[in-house]
Amino acid sequence: MGKPTGFLEFERKVGINDSINERITHYKEFHNLLPESEQIKQGARCMDCGIPFCQSGILINGMASGCPLNNLIPEFNDLIYKENWDLGLQRLLKTNPFPEFTGRVCPAPCESACTVSINSPAVSIKENERYIIDKAFKDGKIKAVPPKYRNNKKIAVIGSGPSGLASSYLLNKLGYFVDVYEREDRIGGLLMYGIPNMKLDKEVVNRRVDILKNEGINFFTNTDIFKDNQLKENVLKDYDAIVLATGSTKPRDLNVSGRNLKGIEFAIDYLKENTRSLLNKNDKFISCKNKNVLIIGGGDTGTDCVATAMRQGCKSVIQLEITNSLPKERLSNNPWPEWSKTLKVDYGQEECIELFEYDPRRYCTSIKEFIGDEKDSVKSAITIKVEWIKDRDGRTTFKEIPNSEELIDVDIVLLAMGFLGTEEYISNSFNLDLDNRGNIKAAYKEFKTNKDKVFTCGDARRGQSLVVWAIKEGLEAAIAVNRYLDLQE
Ligand code: FAD
């Protein structure tokens, strides 16, 4: 610990965001980092406490507490304070190959588990992480380091999201020849086509992919091995192991009257096409300009839709959430160092509150029906309030509240209600067993599916999760593949 009294002397500070009026005019990142002299003090706030839960990544009450990647957080905090940037970078990269992604988009379970956060604002761990890696890129310290030694084994990784990239990264470092097959036209999975540019600039993704290419990984885009029998057979024959990092890509649908009307879209399609049109510089996207937008789903995807609709110039936006609103403060049954289940005002809602003067979120609200116009386009929605009750078996379930219907005008509806696992054409093609949530079945740490030499990781295995978990699973799956191939010899 560089400065024993740091947490007493310095207050938490994070970089400022560009003003809302300015940032909604574009899709660029809007969060600025602190000046270096201030960031150093933030490193000094770490107490290097005896038991650093921030880096533990353990499950408490079914929720991850601390960093799933086991980042060496007290160490890099200390090295920031001591301005030992090179060693700080080394410590950071020891556990996390892509801190520029997590430093931007991670919800930071580490900060919920920070000891300082017991009675004052947590150490700004996420921002410290981002400062180290952004500075390293700026100073030209991040370079391709191809492996010195290659074995003669080949691995195919299917899918290029964070789990596929992490797996490829480590397998390549271990000396395997790695080919990545991606069905989209660009590499990155949801880092590219999911999380919007303002949270993660696509140049940040491309920059990392270029490094991986220079380290020797081959990437094939627009290639779906499950849609080409010959290619699939070749892949099965030619590679020593296959890692399926295909994500959880089946969006949850809404089974209500009027669902088939025009103007009701899956949020992921909306976000994907918006990003693609920005990258391709064309206007092939679903526009919310001057429209009343209804978003169904209160999670990250819903928030990204709010922010995108605001940038497109929507007339109004409402975000429905079927669950209760979270409390503002931790409840007694959610103590430190558990993940803090508290209400957050994320960037999309912040923008709506400032510009439209209301929080777009409506809790305990569901959809009854959509109503169309003479052209079969959605023109209104009937919402209904619900209450959450315990059933006879003690399970929490919801019940509609009679006469609580409301008719609202809508021109476009975006369904952001989560994902239901792997697409059938993938699992059927390899005869893969699925778990009871529709994800590819494979035990954690083993990552091996029921099919010979086929492994899986990330959202494809654990269901829709977080970038930090995808990276963790990708690395762990690479270790499992390496162990498996070692045993084959
Ligand atoms: P993915 O990122 O989904 O990548 C899977 C890849 O496999 C895709 O590129 C897909 O095209 C490809 N693929 C699928 N099938 C095939 C096939 N047959 N052949 C070839 N390629 C195939 N997490 C956070 O931590 N922070 C956030 O802010 C955040 N925001 C999110 C916003 C949105 C809109 C969404 C949907 C998710 C968000 N998440 C966020 C979750 C996070 O993005 C995912 O948990 C993570 O990307 C999962 O990584 P993955 O590599 O397992 O899968």
mmCIF file of N, CA and C in Angstrom, residues 293-307 317-322 346 348-349 352 358-363 365 408 414 416:
data_model
loop_
_atom_site.group_PDB
_atom_site.id
_atom_site.type_symbol
_atom_site.label_atom_id
_atom_site.label_comp_id
_atom_site.label_asym_id
_atom_site.label_seq_id
_atom_site.Cartn_x
_atom_site.Cartn_y
_atom_site.Cartn_z
ATOM 1 N N VAL A 293 -41.200 5.787 -28.800
ATOM 2 C CA VAL A 293 -40.489 4.512 -28.712
ATOM 3 C C VAL A 293 -40.872 3.800 -27.412
ATOM 4 N N LEU A 294 -41.198 2.526 -27.537
ATOM 5 C CA LEU A 294 -41.477 1.715 -26.354
ATOM 6 C C LEU A 294 -40.437 0.601 -26.295
ATOM 7 N N ILE A 295 -39.691 0.561 -25.198
ATOM 8 C CA ILE A 295 -38.664 -0.476 -25.033
ATOM 9 C C ILE A 295 -39.143 -1.421 -23.944
ATOM 10 N N ILE A 296 -39.135 -2.702 -24.252
ATOM 11 C CA ILE A 296 -39.615 -3.657 -23.255
ATOM 12 C C ILE A 296 -38.415 -4.410 -22.701
ATOM 13 N N GLY A 297 -38.064 -4.099 -21.467
ATOM 14 C CA GLY A 297 -36.888 -4.690 -20.832
ATOM 15 C C GLY A 297 -36.046 -3.603 -20.200
ATOM 16 N N GLY A 298 -35.743 -3.790 -18.931
ATOM 17 C CA GLY A 298 -35.060 -2.726 -18.185
ATOM 18 C C GLY A 298 -33.579 -2.959 -17.977
ATOM 19 N N GLY A 299 -32.998 -3.929 -18.681
ATOM 20 C CA GLY A 299 -31.574 -4.232 -18.479
ATOM 21 C C GLY A 299 -30.661 -3.365 -19.327
ATOM 22 N N ASP A 300 -29.413 -3.841 -19.458
ATOM 23 C CA ASP A 300 -28.391 -3.102 -20.225
ATOM 24 C C ASP A 300 -28.811 -2.881 -21.669
ATOM 25 N N THR A 301 -29.401 -3.931 -22.267
ATOM 26 C CA THR A 301 -29.780 -3.816 -23.679
ATOM 27 C C THR A 301 -30.842 -2.736 -23.833
ATOM 28 N N GLY A 302 -31.806 -2.731 -22.910
ATOM 29 C CA GLY A 302 -32.858 -1.709 -22.951
ATOM 30 C C GLY A 302 -32.267 -0.321 -22.815
ATOM 31 N N THR A 303 -31.310 -0.180 -21.911
ATOM 32 C CA THR A 303 -30.675 1.131 -21.699
ATOM 33 C C THR A 303 -29.937 1.582 -22.958
ATOM 34 N N ASP A 304 -29.245 0.641 -23.604
ATOM 35 C CA ASP A 304 -28.540 0.992 -24.843
ATOM 36 C C ASP A 304 -29.529 1.434 -25.920
ATOM 37 N N CYS A 305 -30.731 0.844 -25.905
ATOM 38 C CA CYS A 305 -31.761 1.262 -26.867
ATOM 39 C C CYS A 305 -32.238 2.677 -26.547
ATOM 40 N N VAL A 306 -32.421 2.984 -25.249
ATOM 41 C CA VAL A 306 -32.854 4.343 -24.876
ATOM 42 C C VAL A 306 -31.839 5.347 -25.426
ATOM 43 N N ALA A 307 -30.559 5.080 -25.163
ATOM 44 C CA ALA A 307 -29.510 6.022 -25.566
ATOM 45 C C ALA A 307 -29.435 6.155 -27.091
ATOM 46 N N VAL A 317 -39.698 8.302 -25.185
ATOM 47 C CA VAL A 317 -39.228 6.931 -24.953
ATOM 48 C C VAL A 317 -39.710 6.449 -23.582
ATOM 49 N N ILE A 318 -40.235 5.212 -23.604
ATOM 50 C CA ILE A 318 -40.677 4.573 -22.356
ATOM 51 C C ILE A 318 -39.990 3.218 -22.296
ATOM 52 N N GLN A 319 -39.521 2.865 -21.104
ATOM 53 C CA GLN A 319 -38.830 1.577 -20.930
ATOM 54 C C GLN A 319 -39.582 0.795 -19.856
ATOM 55 N N LEU A 320 -40.184 -0.308 -20.270
ATOM 56 C CA LEU A 320 -40.958 -1.101 -19.312
ATOM 57 C C LEU A 320 -40.074 -2.152 -18.655
ATOM 58 N N GLU A 321 -40.304 -2.332 -17.362
ATOM 59 C CA GLU A 321 -39.587 -3.365 -16.618
ATOM 60 C C GLU A 321 -40.622 -4.109 -15.780
ATOM 61 N N ILE A 322 -40.631 -5.415 -15.910
ATOM 62 C CA ILE A 322 -41.679 -6.184 -15.219
ATOM 63 C C ILE A 322 -41.408 -6.331 -13.721
ATOM 64 N N ASP A 346 -28.485 4.806 -15.385
ATOM 65 C CA ASP A 346 -27.441 4.595 -16.379
ATOM 66 C C ASP A 346 -27.484 5.729 -17.416
ATOM 67 N N GLY A 348 -28.323 6.086 -20.547
ATOM 68 C CA GLY A 348 -29.519 6.311 -21.377
ATOM 69 C C GLY A 348 -30.614 7.008 -20.584
ATOM 70 N N GLN A 349 -30.850 6.514 -19.378
ATOM 71 C CA GLN A 349 -31.896 7.134 -18.548
ATOM 72 C C GLN A 349 -31.503 8.567 -18.174
ATOM 73 N N CYS A 352 -32.372 10.810 -20.956
ATOM 74 C CA CYS A 352 -33.812 11.037 -21.067
ATOM 75 C C CYS A 352 -34.284 11.989 -19.959
ATOM 76 N N TYR A 358 -38.094 13.282 -17.678
ATOM 77 C CA TYR A 358 -38.693 12.164 -16.934
ATOM 78 C C TYR A 358 -37.778 10.951 -17.040
ATOM 79 N N ASP A 359 -37.872 10.076 -16.028
ATOM 80 C CA ASP A 359 -37.153 8.804 -16.075
ATOM 81 C C ASP A 359 -37.989 7.874 -16.958
ATOM 82 N N PRO A 360 -37.385 7.290 -18.013
ATOM 83 C CA PRO A 360 -38.198 6.485 -18.940
ATOM 84 C C PRO A 360 -38.706 5.178 -18.344
ATOM 85 N N ARG A 361 -38.178 4.773 -17.180
ATOM 86 C CA ARG A 361 -38.480 3.437 -16.668
ATOM 87 C C ARG A 361 -39.834 3.379 -15.954
ATOM 88 N N ARG A 362 -40.603 2.367 -16.319
ATOM 89 C CA ARG A 362 -41.845 2.091 -15.596
ATOM 90 C C ARG A 362 -41.750 0.673 -15.076
ATOM 91 N N TYR A 363 -41.815 0.541 -13.774
ATOM 92 C CA TYR A 363 -41.605 -0.775 -13.144
ATOM 93 C C TYR A 363 -42.916 -1.523 -12.977
ATOM 94 N N THR A 365 -44.526 -3.389 -14.782
ATOM 95 C CA THR A 365 -45.428 -3.135 -15.901
ATOM 96 C C THR A 365 -45.136 -4.126 -17.015
ATOM 97 N N ILE A 408 -51.045 3.357 -24.555
ATOM 98 C CA ILE A 408 -50.047 4.384 -24.890
ATOM 99 C C ILE A 408 -49.762 4.376 -26.392
ATOM 100 N N LEU A 414 -39.265 -1.961 -29.147
ATOM 101 C CA LEU A 414 -38.005 -2.716 -29.166
ATOM 102 C C LEU A 414 -38.033 -3.738 -28.032
ATOM 103 N N ALA A 416 -36.390 -6.078 -25.592
ATOM 104 C CA ALA A 416 -35.065 -6.235 -24.958
ATOM 105 C C ALA A 416 -35.247 -7.057 -23.688
#
